[in-house]
């Protein structure tokens, strides 16, 4: 039984379960967009549209939570018969959540990754010839400082800036900028101007991730992206002169 004093399992619109956090008073995924669909459409599809053809793809998954972004990445890799080696690094503060994931009802699509979930629950790490997944039980703010010029993709999927502000500040994104490669990409559901400013003031170009059947999301990249609409940040700033990024 997954439900406990901090979490409840909730059915989302695509038929996959997510969880509600009583501590943060927030769902782990959009119940409207659907948990699995949100992982795919806001993180995995746009990231892999840009990064599909690399021999090795290093991903920072902020934060592991129920593991959907990590597992949806493995699903995408299998469904598209990719040959890239995928290495995922994911911090998660809530050790008891990770330890309870054997009890969570994952979507049928993740059934083939049951052994990977079990390894993460038991050992915090999984590796085979295609995948390396490491879950760090601790503070993402400390963890991200370990890396320099490492990541091709960063899934920025913390709880919202209002309930978990330390994972959305200008200083935090400065560490992300240090950890990402020059042509790396950040995906996030947040479209808040404060989030985009925190990324922009660290040198990222800001793009819109939009499409059928989901609310707009954000992509950030140091290099120019083809196929995504660039946000004119200077125009946004001139229209909102008092807007500021969150700070530590
Ligand atoms: C929105 S959920 C992540 C959902 C996840 N990406 C998934 O697909 O299931 C946010 C997660 O951030 C974790 N968290 C909050 N503050 C953190 C911190 N400082 N370091 C690491 N994890 C943190 C919470 O425990 C929660 O599991």
Short mmCIF file of N, CA and C and ligand atoms in Angstrom, two decimals, residues 7 18 23-24 26-29 39 61-70 91-94 97 136 138-141 157-160 164 166-167 189, ligand 1:
data_model
loop_
_atom_site.label_atom_id
_atom_site.label_comp_id
_atom_site.label_asym_id
_atom_site.label_seq_id
_atom_site.Cartn_x
_atom_site.Cartn_y
_atom_site.Cartn_z
N UNK A 7 1.86 10.97 1.45
CA UNK A 7 1.49 10.83 0.04
C UNK A 7 0.21 10.03 -0.15
N UNK A 18 -0.58 9.28 -10.35
CA UNK A 18 0.48 10.11 -9.81
C UNK A 18 0.28 10.11 -8.29
N UNK A 23 2.78 17.25 2.18
CA UNK A 23 3.79 18.18 2.69
C UNK A 23 3.84 19.45 1.82
N UNK A 24 3.85 19.29 0.50
CA UNK A 24 3.95 20.44 -0.41
C UNK A 24 2.58 20.90 -0.91
N UNK A 26 0.74 19.60 -3.18
CA UNK A 26 0.84 19.63 -4.64
C UNK A 26 0.90 18.22 -5.22
N UNK A 27 0.38 18.08 -6.44
CA UNK A 27 0.51 16.79 -7.14
C UNK A 27 1.92 16.66 -7.72
N UNK A 28 2.36 15.43 -7.90
CA UNK A 28 3.68 15.18 -8.51
C UNK A 28 3.66 15.46 -10.00
N UNK A 29 2.50 15.36 -10.62
CA UNK A 29 2.35 15.63 -12.05
C UNK A 29 1.02 16.35 -12.24
N UNK A 39 5.22 13.66 -18.56
CA UNK A 39 6.66 13.34 -18.61
C UNK A 39 7.15 13.29 -20.05
N UNK A 61 18.05 14.54 -13.81
CA UNK A 61 16.60 14.48 -13.61
C UNK A 61 16.28 15.08 -12.23
N UNK A 62 15.85 16.36 -12.25
CA UNK A 62 15.51 17.11 -11.02
C UNK A 62 14.01 17.12 -10.83
N UNK A 63 13.48 16.46 -9.86
CA UNK A 63 14.02 15.48 -8.91
C UNK A 63 13.36 14.12 -9.20
N UNK A 64 13.86 13.04 -8.62
CA UNK A 64 13.42 11.70 -9.01
C UNK A 64 11.94 11.46 -8.71
N UNK A 65 11.46 11.87 -7.53
CA UNK A 65 10.04 11.70 -7.19
C UNK A 65 9.59 10.26 -7.38
N UNK A 66 8.58 10.06 -8.25
CA UNK A 66 8.06 8.73 -8.56
C UNK A 66 8.85 8.09 -9.71
N UNK A 67 9.80 8.83 -10.24
CA UNK A 67 10.69 8.29 -11.27
C UNK A 67 10.13 8.35 -12.69
N UNK A 68 9.04 9.07 -12.90
CA UNK A 68 8.39 9.04 -14.22
C UNK A 68 9.30 9.57 -15.33
N UNK A 69 10.03 10.65 -15.08
CA UNK A 69 10.84 11.22 -16.17
C UNK A 69 11.97 10.25 -16.55
N UNK A 70 12.55 9.63 -15.55
CA UNK A 70 13.59 8.62 -15.82
C UNK A 70 12.99 7.44 -16.58
N UNK A 91 18.73 13.45 -8.17
CA UNK A 91 18.66 13.63 -6.72
C UNK A 91 17.21 13.54 -6.22
N UNK A 92 17.05 13.10 -4.99
CA UNK A 92 15.71 13.08 -4.37
C UNK A 92 15.88 13.16 -2.86
N UNK A 93 15.27 14.20 -2.29
CA UNK A 93 15.39 14.46 -0.86
C UNK A 93 14.63 13.44 0.00
N UNK A 94 13.53 12.93 -0.56
CA UNK A 94 12.60 12.11 0.23
C UNK A 94 12.94 10.63 0.08
N UNK A 97 10.09 8.12 0.24
CA UNK A 97 9.30 8.00 -0.99
C UNK A 97 9.95 6.97 -1.92
N UNK A 136 20.40 9.87 -6.09
CA UNK A 136 21.13 10.39 -4.92
C UNK A 136 20.10 10.82 -3.88
N UNK A 138 19.29 12.93 -1.22
CA UNK A 138 19.80 14.12 -0.54
C UNK A 138 19.34 15.36 -1.28
N UNK A 139 19.98 16.47 -0.94
CA UNK A 139 19.56 17.78 -1.44
C UNK A 139 20.10 18.02 -2.86
N UNK A 140 19.20 18.30 -3.77
CA UNK A 140 19.60 18.58 -5.16
C UNK A 140 20.56 19.77 -5.24
N UNK A 141 20.41 20.73 -4.35
CA UNK A 141 21.27 21.92 -4.39
C UNK A 141 22.74 21.54 -4.19
N UNK A 157 12.07 19.47 -12.93
CA UNK A 157 10.71 19.05 -12.57
C UNK A 157 10.53 19.04 -11.06
N UNK A 158 11.00 20.12 -10.41
CA UNK A 158 10.78 20.27 -8.97
C UNK A 158 9.32 20.67 -8.73
N UNK A 159 8.87 20.62 -7.48
CA UNK A 159 7.57 21.21 -7.16
C UNK A 159 7.61 22.69 -7.55
N UNK A 160 6.46 23.34 -7.57
CA UNK A 160 6.36 24.67 -8.17
C UNK A 160 7.24 25.69 -7.45
N UNK A 164 8.42 25.29 -3.64
CA UNK A 164 9.80 24.78 -3.47
C UNK A 164 10.79 25.76 -4.10
N UNK A 166 13.69 27.09 -3.55
CA UNK A 166 15.16 26.96 -3.62
C UNK A 166 15.63 26.25 -4.89
N UNK A 167 14.72 25.52 -5.55
CA UNK A 167 15.11 24.83 -6.78
C UNK A 167 14.73 25.63 -8.03
N UNK A 189 8.20 22.43 -16.99
CA UNK A 189 6.78 22.76 -17.17
C UNK A 189 6.53 24.22 -16.83
C1 LIG B 1 7.27 17.31 -8.65
S1 LIG B 1 8.11 16.09 -7.76
C2 LIG B 1 9.14 15.32 -8.97
C3 LIG B 1 8.35 14.40 -9.89
C4 LIG B 1 9.24 13.47 -10.65
N1 LIG B 1 10.04 14.15 -11.64
C5 LIG B 1 8.45 12.35 -11.28
O1 LIG B 1 8.43 12.27 -12.51
O2 LIG B 1 7.83 11.58 -10.54
C6 LIG B 1 9.31 16.99 -6.84
C7 LIG B 1 10.24 16.14 -5.99
O3 LIG B 1 11.26 16.99 -5.49
C8 LIG B 1 11.67 16.46 -4.24
N2 LIG B 1 12.47 17.52 -3.57
C9 LIG B 1 12.03 18.65 -2.96
N3 LIG B 1 13.08 19.41 -2.55
C10 LIG B 1 14.20 18.74 -2.92
C11 LIG B 1 15.60 19.00 -2.79
N4 LIG B 1 16.04 20.11 -2.20
N5 LIG B 1 16.46 18.09 -3.27
C12 LIG B 1 16.03 16.94 -3.87
N6 LIG B 1 14.71 16.65 -4.02
C13 LIG B 1 13.81 17.53 -3.56
C14 LIG B 1 10.37 16.11 -3.57
O4 LIG B 1 10.58 15.19 -2.52
C15 LIG B 1 9.60 15.52 -4.77
O5 LIG B 1 9.78 14.13 -4.81
#
